[in-house]
Tab-separated table of C-alpha atoms and ligand atoms in Angstrom:
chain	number	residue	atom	x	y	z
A	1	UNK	CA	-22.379	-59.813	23.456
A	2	UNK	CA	-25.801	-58.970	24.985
A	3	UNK	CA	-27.791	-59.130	22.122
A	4	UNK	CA	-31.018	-61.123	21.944
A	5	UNK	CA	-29.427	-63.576	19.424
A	6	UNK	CA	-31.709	-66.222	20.175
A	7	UNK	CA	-34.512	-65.414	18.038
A	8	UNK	CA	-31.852	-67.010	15.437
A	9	UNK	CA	-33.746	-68.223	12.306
A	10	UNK	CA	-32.698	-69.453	8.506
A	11	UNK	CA	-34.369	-67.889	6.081
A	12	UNK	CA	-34.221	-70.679	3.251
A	13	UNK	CA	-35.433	-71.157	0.037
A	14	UNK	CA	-37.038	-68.361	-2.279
A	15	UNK	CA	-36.667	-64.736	-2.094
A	16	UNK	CA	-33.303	-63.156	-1.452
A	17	UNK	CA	-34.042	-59.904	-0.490
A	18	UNK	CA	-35.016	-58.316	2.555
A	19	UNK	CA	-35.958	-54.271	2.452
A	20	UNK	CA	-35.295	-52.048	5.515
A	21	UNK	CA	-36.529	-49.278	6.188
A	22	UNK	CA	-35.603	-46.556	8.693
A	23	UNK	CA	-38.392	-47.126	11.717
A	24	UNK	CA	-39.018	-44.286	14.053
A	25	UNK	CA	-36.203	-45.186	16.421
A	26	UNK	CA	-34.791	-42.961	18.935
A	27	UNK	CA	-31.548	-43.314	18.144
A	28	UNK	CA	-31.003	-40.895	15.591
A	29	UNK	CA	-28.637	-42.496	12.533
A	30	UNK	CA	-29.135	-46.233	14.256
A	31	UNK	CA	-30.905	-48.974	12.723
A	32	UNK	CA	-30.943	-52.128	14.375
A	33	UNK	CA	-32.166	-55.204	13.145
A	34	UNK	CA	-32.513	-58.781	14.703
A	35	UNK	CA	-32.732	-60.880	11.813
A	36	UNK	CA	-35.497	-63.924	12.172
A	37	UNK	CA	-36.898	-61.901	15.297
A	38	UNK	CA	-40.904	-62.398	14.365
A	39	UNK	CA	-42.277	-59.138	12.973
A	40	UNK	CA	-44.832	-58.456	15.536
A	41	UNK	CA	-41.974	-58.055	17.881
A	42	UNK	CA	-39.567	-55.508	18.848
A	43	UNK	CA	-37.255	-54.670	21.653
A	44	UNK	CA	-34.704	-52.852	23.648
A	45	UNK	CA	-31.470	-54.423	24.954
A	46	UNK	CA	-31.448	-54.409	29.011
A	47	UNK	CA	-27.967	-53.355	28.863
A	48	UNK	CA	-27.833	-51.194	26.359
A	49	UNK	CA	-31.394	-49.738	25.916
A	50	UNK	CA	-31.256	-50.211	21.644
A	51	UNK	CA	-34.108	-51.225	20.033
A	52	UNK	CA	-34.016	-53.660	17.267
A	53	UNK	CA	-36.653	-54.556	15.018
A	54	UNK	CA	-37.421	-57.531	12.220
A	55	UNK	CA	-36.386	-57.985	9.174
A	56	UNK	CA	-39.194	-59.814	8.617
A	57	UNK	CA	-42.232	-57.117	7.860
A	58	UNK	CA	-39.295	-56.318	4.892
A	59	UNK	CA	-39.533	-60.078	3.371
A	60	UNK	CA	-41.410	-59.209	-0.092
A	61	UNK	CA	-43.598	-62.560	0.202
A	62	UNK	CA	-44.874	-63.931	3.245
A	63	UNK	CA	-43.207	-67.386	2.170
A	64	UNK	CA	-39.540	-67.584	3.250
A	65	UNK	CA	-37.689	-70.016	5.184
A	66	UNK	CA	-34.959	-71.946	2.789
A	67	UNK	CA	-32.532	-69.469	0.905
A	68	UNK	CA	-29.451	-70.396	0.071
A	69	UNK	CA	-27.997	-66.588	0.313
A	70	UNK	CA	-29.340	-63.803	1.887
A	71	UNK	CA	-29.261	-60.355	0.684
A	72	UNK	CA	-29.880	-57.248	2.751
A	73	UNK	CA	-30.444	-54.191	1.313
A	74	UNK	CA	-30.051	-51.097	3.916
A	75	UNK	CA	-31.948	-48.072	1.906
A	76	UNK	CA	-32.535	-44.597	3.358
A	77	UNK	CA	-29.043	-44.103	3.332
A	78	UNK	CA	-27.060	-41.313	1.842
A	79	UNK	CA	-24.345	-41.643	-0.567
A	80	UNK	CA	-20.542	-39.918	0.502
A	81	UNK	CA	-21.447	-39.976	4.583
A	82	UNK	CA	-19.496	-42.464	6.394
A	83	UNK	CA	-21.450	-45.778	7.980
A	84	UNK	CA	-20.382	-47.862	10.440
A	85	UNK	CA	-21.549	-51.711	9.487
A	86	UNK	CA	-21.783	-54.176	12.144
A	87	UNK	CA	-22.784	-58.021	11.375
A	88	UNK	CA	-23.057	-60.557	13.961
A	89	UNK	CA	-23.598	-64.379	13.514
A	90	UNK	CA	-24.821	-66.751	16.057
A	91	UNK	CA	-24.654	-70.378	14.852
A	92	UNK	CA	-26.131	-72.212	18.164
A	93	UNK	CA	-26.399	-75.498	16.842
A	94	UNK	CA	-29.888	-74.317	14.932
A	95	UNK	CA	-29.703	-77.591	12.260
A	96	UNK	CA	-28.255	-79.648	14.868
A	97	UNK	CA	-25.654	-80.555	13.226
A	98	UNK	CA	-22.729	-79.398	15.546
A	99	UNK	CA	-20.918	-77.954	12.574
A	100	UNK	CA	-21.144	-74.042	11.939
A	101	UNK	CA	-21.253	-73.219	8.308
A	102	UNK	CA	-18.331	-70.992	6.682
A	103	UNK	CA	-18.897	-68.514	4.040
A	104	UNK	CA	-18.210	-65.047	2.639
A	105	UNK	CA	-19.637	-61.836	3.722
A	106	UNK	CA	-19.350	-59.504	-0.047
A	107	UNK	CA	-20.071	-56.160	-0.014
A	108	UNK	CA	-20.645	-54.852	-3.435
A	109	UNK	CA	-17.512	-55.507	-5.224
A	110	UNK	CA	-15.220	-55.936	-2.386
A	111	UNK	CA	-15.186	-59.307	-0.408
A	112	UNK	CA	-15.269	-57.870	3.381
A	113	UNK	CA	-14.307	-60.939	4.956
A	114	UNK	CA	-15.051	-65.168	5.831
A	115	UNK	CA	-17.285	-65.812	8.456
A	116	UNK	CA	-16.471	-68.695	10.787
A	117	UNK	CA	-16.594	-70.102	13.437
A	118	UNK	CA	-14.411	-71.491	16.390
A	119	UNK	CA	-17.087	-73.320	17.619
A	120	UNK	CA	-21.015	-73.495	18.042
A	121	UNK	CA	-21.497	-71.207	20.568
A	122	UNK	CA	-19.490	-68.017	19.407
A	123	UNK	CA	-21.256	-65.273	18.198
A	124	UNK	CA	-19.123	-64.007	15.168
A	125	UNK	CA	-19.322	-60.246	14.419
A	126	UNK	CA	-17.429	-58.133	11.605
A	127	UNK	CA	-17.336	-54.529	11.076
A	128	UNK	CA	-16.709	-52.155	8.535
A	129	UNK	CA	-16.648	-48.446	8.136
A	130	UNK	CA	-17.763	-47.242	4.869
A	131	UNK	CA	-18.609	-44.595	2.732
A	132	UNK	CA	-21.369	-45.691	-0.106
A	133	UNK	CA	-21.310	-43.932	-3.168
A	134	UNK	CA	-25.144	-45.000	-4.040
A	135	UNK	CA	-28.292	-43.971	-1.679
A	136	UNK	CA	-28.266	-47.756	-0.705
A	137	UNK	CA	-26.136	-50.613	1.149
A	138	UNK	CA	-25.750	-54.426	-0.084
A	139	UNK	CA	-24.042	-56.686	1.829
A	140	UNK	CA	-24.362	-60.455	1.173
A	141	UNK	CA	-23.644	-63.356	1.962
A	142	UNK	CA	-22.493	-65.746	-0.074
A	143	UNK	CA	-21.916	-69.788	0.284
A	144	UNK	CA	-18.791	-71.374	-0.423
A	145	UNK	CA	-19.658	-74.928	0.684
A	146	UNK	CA	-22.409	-76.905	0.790
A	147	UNK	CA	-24.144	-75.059	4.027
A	148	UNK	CA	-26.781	-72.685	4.461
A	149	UNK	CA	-25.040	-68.904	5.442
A	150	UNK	CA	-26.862	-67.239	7.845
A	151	UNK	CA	-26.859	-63.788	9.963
A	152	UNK	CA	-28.497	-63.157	13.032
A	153	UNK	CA	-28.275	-59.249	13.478
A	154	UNK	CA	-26.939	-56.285	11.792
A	155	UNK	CA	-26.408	-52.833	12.540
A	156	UNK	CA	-25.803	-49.442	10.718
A	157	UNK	CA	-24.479	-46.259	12.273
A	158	UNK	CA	-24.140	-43.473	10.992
A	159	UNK	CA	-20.988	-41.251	11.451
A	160	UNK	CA	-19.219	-37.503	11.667
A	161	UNK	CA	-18.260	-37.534	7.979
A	162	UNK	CA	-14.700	-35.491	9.226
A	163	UNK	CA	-13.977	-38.610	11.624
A	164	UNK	CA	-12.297	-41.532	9.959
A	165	UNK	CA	-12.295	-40.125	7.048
A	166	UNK	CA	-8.608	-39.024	6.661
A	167	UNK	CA	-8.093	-42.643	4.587
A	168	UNK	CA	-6.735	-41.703	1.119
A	169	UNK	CA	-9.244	-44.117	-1.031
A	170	UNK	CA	-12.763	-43.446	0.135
A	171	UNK	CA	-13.956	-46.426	-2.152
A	172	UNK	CA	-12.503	-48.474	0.122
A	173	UNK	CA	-13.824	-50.256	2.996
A	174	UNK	CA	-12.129	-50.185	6.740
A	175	UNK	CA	-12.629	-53.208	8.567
A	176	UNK	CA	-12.202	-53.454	11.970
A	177	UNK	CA	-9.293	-55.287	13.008
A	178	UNK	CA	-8.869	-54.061	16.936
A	179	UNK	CA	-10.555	-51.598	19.003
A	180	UNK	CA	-8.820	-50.955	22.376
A	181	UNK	CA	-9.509	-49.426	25.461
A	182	UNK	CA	-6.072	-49.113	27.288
A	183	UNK	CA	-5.618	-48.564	30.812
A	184	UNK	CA	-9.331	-49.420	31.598
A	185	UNK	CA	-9.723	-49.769	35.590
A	186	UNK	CA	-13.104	-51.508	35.223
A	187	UNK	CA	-12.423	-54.300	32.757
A	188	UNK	CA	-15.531	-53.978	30.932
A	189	UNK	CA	-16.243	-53.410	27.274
A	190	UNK	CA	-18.225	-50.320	26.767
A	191	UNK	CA	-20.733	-49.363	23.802
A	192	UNK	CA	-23.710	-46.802	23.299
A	193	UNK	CA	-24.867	-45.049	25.453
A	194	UNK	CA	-21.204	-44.460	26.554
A	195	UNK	CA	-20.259	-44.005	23.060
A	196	UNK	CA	-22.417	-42.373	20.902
A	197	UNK	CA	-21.767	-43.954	17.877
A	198	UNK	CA	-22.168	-47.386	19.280
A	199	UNK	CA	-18.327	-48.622	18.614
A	200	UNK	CA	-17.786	-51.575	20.837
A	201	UNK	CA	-14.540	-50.899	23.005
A	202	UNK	CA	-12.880	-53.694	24.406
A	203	UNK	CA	-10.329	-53.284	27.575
A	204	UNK	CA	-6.818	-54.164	26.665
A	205	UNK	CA	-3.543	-54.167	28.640
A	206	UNK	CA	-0.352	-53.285	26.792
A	207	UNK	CA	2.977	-54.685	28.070
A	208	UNK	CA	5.383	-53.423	31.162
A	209	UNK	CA	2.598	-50.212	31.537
A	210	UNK	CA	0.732	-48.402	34.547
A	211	UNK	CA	-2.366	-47.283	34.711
A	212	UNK	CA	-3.175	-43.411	34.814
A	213	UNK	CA	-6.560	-42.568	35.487
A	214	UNK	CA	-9.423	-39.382	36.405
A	215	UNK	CA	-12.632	-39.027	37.565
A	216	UNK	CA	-12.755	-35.253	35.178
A	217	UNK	CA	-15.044	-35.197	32.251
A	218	UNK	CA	-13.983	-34.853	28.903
A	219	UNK	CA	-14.154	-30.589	27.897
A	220	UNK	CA	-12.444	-30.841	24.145
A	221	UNK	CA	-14.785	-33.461	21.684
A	222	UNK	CA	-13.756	-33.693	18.003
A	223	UNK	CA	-15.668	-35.242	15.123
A	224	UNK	CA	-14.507	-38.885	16.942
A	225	UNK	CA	-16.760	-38.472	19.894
A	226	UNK	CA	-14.950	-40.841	21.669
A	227	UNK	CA	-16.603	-41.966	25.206
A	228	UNK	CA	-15.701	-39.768	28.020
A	229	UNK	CA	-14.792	-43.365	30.516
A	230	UNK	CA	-12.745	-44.828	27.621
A	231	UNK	CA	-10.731	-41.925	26.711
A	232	UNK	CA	-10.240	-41.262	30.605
A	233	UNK	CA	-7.911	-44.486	31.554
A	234	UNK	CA	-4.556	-44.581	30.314
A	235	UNK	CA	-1.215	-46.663	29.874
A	236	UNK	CA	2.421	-44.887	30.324
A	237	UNK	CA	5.367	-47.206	29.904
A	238	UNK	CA	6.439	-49.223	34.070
A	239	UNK	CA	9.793	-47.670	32.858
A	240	UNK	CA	9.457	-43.731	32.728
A	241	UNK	CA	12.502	-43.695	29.978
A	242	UNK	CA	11.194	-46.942	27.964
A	243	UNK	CA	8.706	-46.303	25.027
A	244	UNK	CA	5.119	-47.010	25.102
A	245	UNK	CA	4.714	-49.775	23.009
A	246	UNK	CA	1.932	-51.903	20.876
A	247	UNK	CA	2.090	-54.882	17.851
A	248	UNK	CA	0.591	-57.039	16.051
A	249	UNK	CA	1.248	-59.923	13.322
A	250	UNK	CA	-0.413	-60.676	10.027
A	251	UNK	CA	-0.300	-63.868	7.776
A	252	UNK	CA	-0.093	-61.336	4.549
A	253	UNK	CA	2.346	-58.559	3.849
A	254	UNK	CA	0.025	-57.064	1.762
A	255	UNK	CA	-2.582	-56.436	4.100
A	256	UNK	CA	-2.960	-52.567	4.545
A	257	UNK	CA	-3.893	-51.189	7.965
A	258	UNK	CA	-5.185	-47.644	9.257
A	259	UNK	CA	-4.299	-46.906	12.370
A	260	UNK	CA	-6.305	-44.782	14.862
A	261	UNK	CA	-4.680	-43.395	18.025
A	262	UNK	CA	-6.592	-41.525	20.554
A	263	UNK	CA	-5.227	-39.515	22.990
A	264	UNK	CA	-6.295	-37.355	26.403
A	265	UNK	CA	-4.204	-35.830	29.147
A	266	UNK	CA	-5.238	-37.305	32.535
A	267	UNK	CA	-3.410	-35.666	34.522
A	268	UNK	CA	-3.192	-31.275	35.338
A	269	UNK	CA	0.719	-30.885	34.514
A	270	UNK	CA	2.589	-28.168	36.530
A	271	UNK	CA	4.643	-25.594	34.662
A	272	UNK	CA	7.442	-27.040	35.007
A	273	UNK	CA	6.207	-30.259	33.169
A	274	UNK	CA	5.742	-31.316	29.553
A	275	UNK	CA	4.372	-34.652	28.095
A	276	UNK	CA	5.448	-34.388	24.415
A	277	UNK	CA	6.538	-38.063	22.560
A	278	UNK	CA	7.314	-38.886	19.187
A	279	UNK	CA	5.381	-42.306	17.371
A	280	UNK	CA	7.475	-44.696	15.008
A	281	UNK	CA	6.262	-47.643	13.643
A	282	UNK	CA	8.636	-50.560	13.237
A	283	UNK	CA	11.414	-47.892	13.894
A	284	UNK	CA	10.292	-45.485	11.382
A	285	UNK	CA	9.308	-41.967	12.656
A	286	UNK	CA	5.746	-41.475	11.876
A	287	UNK	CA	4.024	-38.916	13.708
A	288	UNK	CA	5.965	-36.245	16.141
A	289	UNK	CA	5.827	-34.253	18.909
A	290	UNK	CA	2.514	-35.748	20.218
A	291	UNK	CA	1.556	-33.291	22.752
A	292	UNK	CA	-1.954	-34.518	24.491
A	293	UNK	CA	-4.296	-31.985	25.649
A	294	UNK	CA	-5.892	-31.553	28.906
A	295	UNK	CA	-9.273	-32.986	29.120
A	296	UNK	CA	-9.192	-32.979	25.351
A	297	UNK	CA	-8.749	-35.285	22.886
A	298	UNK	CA	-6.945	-35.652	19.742
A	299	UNK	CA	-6.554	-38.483	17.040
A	300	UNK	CA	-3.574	-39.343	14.972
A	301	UNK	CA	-4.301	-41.220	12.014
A	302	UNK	CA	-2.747	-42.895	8.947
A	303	UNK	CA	-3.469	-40.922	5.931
A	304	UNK	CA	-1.617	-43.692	4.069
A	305	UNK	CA	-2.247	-47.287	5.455
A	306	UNK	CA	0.848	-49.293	6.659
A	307	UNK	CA	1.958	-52.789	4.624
A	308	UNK	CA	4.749	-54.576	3.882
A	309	UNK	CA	5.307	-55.652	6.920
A	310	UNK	CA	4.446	-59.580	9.021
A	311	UNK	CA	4.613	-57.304	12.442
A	312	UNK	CA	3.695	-54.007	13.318
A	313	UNK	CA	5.847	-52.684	16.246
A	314	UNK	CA	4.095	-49.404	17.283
A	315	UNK	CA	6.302	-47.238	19.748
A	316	UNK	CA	6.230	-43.620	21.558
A	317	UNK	CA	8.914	-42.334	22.700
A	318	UNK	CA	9.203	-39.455	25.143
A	319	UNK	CA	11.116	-36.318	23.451
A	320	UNK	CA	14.708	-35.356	25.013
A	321	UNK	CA	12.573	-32.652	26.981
A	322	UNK	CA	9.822	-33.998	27.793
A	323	UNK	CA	9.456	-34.717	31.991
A	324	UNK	CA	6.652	-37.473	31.568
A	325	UNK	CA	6.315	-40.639	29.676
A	326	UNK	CA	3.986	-40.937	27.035
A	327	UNK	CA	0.253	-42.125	27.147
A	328	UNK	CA	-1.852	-43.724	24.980
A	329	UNK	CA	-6.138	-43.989	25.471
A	330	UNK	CA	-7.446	-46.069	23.044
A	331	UNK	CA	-6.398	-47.230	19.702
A	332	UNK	CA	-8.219	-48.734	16.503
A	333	UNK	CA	-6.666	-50.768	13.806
A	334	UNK	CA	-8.548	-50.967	10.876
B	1	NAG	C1	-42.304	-51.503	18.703
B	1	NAG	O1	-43.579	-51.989	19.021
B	1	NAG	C2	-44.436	-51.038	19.636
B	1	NAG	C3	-45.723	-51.727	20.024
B	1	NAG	O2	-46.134	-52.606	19.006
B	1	NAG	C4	-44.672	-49.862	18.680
B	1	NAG	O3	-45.464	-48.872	19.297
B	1	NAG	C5	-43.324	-49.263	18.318
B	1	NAG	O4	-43.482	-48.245	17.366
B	1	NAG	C6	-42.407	-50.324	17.745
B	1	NAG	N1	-41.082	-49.748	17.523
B	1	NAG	C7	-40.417	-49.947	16.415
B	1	NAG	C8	-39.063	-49.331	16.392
B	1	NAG	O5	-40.855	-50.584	15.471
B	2	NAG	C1	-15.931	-71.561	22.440
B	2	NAG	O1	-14.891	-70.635	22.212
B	2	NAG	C2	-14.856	-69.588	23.147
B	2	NAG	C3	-13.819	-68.584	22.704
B	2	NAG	O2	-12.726	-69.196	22.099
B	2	NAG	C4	-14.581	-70.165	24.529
B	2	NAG	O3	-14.571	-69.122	25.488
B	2	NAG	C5	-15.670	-71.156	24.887
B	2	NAG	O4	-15.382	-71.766	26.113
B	2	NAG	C6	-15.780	-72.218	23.797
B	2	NAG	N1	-16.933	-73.059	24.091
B	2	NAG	C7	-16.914	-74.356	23.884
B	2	NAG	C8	-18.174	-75.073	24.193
B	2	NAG	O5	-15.925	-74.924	23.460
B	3	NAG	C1	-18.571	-33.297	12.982
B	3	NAG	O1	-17.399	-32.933	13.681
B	3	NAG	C2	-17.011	-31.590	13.480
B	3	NAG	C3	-15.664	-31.379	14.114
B	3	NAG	O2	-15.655	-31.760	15.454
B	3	NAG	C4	-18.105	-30.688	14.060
B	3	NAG	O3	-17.749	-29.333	13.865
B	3	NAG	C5	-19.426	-30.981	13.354
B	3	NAG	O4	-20.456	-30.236	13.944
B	3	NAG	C6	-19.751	-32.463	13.453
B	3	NAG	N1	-20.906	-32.746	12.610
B	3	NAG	C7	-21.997	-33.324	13.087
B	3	NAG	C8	-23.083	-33.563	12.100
B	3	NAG	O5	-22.115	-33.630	14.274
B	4	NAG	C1	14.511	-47.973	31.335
B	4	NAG	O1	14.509	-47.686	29.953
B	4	NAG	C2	15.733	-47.127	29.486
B	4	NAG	C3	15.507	-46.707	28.026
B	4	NAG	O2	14.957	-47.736	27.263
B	4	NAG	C4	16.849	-48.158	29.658
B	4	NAG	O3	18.050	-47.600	29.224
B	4	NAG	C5	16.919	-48.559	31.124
B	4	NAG	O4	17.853	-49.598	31.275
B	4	NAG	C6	15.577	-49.034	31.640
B	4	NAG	N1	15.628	-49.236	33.061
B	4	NAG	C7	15.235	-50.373	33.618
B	4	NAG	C8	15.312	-50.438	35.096
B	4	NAG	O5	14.802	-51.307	32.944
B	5	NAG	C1	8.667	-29.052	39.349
B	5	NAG	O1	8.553	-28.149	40.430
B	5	NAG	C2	8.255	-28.765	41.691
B	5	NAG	C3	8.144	-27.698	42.726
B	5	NAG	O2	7.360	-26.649	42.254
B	5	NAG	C4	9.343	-29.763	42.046
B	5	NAG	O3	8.987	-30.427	43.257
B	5	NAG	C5	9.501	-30.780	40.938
B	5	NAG	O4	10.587	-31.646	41.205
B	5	NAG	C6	9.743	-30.078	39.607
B	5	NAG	N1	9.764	-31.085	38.567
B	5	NAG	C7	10.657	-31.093	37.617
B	5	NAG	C8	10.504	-32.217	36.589
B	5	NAG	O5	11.519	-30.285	37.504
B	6	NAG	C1	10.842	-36.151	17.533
B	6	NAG	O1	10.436	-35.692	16.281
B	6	NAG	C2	10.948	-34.407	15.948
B	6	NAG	C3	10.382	-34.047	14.590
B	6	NAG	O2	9.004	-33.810	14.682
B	6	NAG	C4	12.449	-34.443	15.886
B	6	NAG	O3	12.920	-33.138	15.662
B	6	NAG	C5	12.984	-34.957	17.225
B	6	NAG	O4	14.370	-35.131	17.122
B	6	NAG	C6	12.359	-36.289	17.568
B	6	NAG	N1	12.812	-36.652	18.896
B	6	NAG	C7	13.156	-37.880	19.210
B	6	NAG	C8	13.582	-38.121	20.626
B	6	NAG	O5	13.109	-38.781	18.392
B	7	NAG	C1	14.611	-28.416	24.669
B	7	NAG	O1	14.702	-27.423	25.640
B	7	NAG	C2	15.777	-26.540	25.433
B	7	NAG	C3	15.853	-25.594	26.622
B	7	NAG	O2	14.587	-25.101	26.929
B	7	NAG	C4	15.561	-25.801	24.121
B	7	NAG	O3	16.645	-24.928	23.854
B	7	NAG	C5	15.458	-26.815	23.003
B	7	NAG	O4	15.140	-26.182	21.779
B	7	NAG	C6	14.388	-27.826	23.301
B	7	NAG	N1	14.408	-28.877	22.297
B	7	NAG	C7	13.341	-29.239	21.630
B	7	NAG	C8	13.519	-30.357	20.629
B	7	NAG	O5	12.211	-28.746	21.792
């Protein structure tokens, strides 16, 4: 991750709370913040041209350094639009003491998740997409052990309120799980400015597939604006017959997942050929005919989230008359 982490600092000791206002930024619905970065200071990323700023100018008393828990408050929000939430924690050995802390990120009532570590130099992030039902967001971090928690950045977007938004219980929070970009021909991960909305997209390979791939622009943008060089790489099965296939495990059978496929047509079909697939999910039928568009894309999502399950098996199959395999873009599991 690119971001100036360095300027890594502990805030110990008295006063919890750090305000943040919006700054004049020129990304529109960003706010950026390198915490510890000293408040005179502010910059842009080289690679991705953001500009952070301090939390410190929002510290109520000059006096910090030493807490024992820090809480952020993001105001200037509004209540019932949909955020993205993106924390990132950079240990780098600050108290030398080779040993990253572990503790709990909470986010209002909900516990979003443990931070740790898998070693010192690791920068951590977690995610969320959420819709806030007050003008204000809290995360904070709470210790479970003896150790100072810490954050080194965090980052709000804001989002099309018709994308993501399908989920049945808006109080709850979606955190990010996976977000893949299949059949990438560069290998890279790609944020804003190709995405708009700042989603990090990570190149991923799914089993036995081919690449398909096009140098045409995206015409058809929904409420996802998904990158135009993300949604233009794609995977169809090595085996034209075989499904198109994706999985993963979980520890809990009650975790609940939303799942986020994206789809695009790469290739100009001739009339005598149709791409259409159906999508089960551990060999239940849950979405069907998919039919991608041209140069257009189009999102299938869970309106329900899927549990019960140790292993998600996630499979298209091409329809009796279809002429093509299926394809898949990019997926999110939340
Ligand atoms: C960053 O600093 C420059 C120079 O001090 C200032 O003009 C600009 O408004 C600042 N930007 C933000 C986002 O605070
Ligand atoms: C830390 O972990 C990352 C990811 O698991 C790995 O790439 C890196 O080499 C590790 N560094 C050290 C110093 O162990
Ligand atoms: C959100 O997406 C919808 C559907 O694509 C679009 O009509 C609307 O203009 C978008 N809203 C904003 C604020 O961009
Ligand atoms: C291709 O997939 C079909 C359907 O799953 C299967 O029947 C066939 O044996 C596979 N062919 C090869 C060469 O693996
Ligand atoms: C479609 O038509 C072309 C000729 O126009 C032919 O070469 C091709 O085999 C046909 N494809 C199928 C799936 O029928
Ligand atoms: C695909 O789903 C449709 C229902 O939408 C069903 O009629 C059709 O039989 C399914 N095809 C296959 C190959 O599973
Ligand atoms: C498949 O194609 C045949 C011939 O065009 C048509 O009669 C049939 O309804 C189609 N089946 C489906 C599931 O679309």
């Amino acid at each position: 991750m690119g971001m100036l982490l360095h300027f890594l600092l502990v805030l110990f000791g008295v006063l919890p709370t750090i305000f943040v206002l919006i700054q004049a930024q020129d990304q529109s619905g960003f706010i950026s913040i390198d915490c510890g970065l000293p408040a005179h200071l502010n910059y842009s990323a080289l690679d991705t041209g953001i500009s952070y700023i301090s939390d410190a100018k929002f510290i109520d008393t000059g006096v910090t350094k030493r807490i024992l828990s820090t809480e952020i408050i993001l105001k200037h929000v509004t209540s019932g639009n949909i955020y993205l939430i993106r924390a990132s924690f950079y240990y780098g050995n600050y108290d030398n003491l080779n040993q990253p802390p572990q503790f709990d990120l909470h986010f209002g009532a909900n516990v979003w998740d443990t931070v740790n570590f898998p070693n010192v130099s690791v920068t951590t992030t977690r995610e969320i997409i959420y819709t806030p039902s007050l003008d204000y967001i809290q995360p904070c971090l709470v210790n479970t052990g003896s150790r100072t928690p810490f954050i080194s950045a965090i980052e709000l977007r804001s989002l099309n309120n018709t994308a993501y938004g399908k989920y049945s219980d808006k109080s709850s929070v979606l955190s990010l799980s996976f977000r893949s970009d299949i059949g990438s021909i560069t290998n890279l991960q790609y944020r804003y400015k190709d995405d708009v909305n700042d989603r990090i997209w990570f190149p991923f390979q799914l089993n036995e597939m081919k690449r398909l791939s096009t140098n045409e622009d995206l015409l058809g943008q929904g409420s996802y604006k998904l990158p135009a060089i993300v949604m233009s790489t794609a995977a169809i099965p090595v085996n034209a017959s075989a499904p198109l296939q994706l999985e993963w495990e979980t520890y809990n059978v009650n975790d609940r997942f939303y799942l986020y496929m994206h789809f695009n047509e790469v290739e100009e079909l001739a009339a005598n050929e149709t791409r259409e697939f159906n999508i089960t999910v551990n060999d239940k039928f849950w979405f069907g005919p998919e039919i991608p568009g041209y140069r257009s894309v189009n999102t299938i999502s869970s309106i329900r989230p899927l549990t019960g399950a140790k292993r998600y098996q996630i499979s298209l199959y091409k329809t009796e008359n279809s002429t093509l395999p299926p394809i898949l873009n990019a997926y999110e599991v939340y």
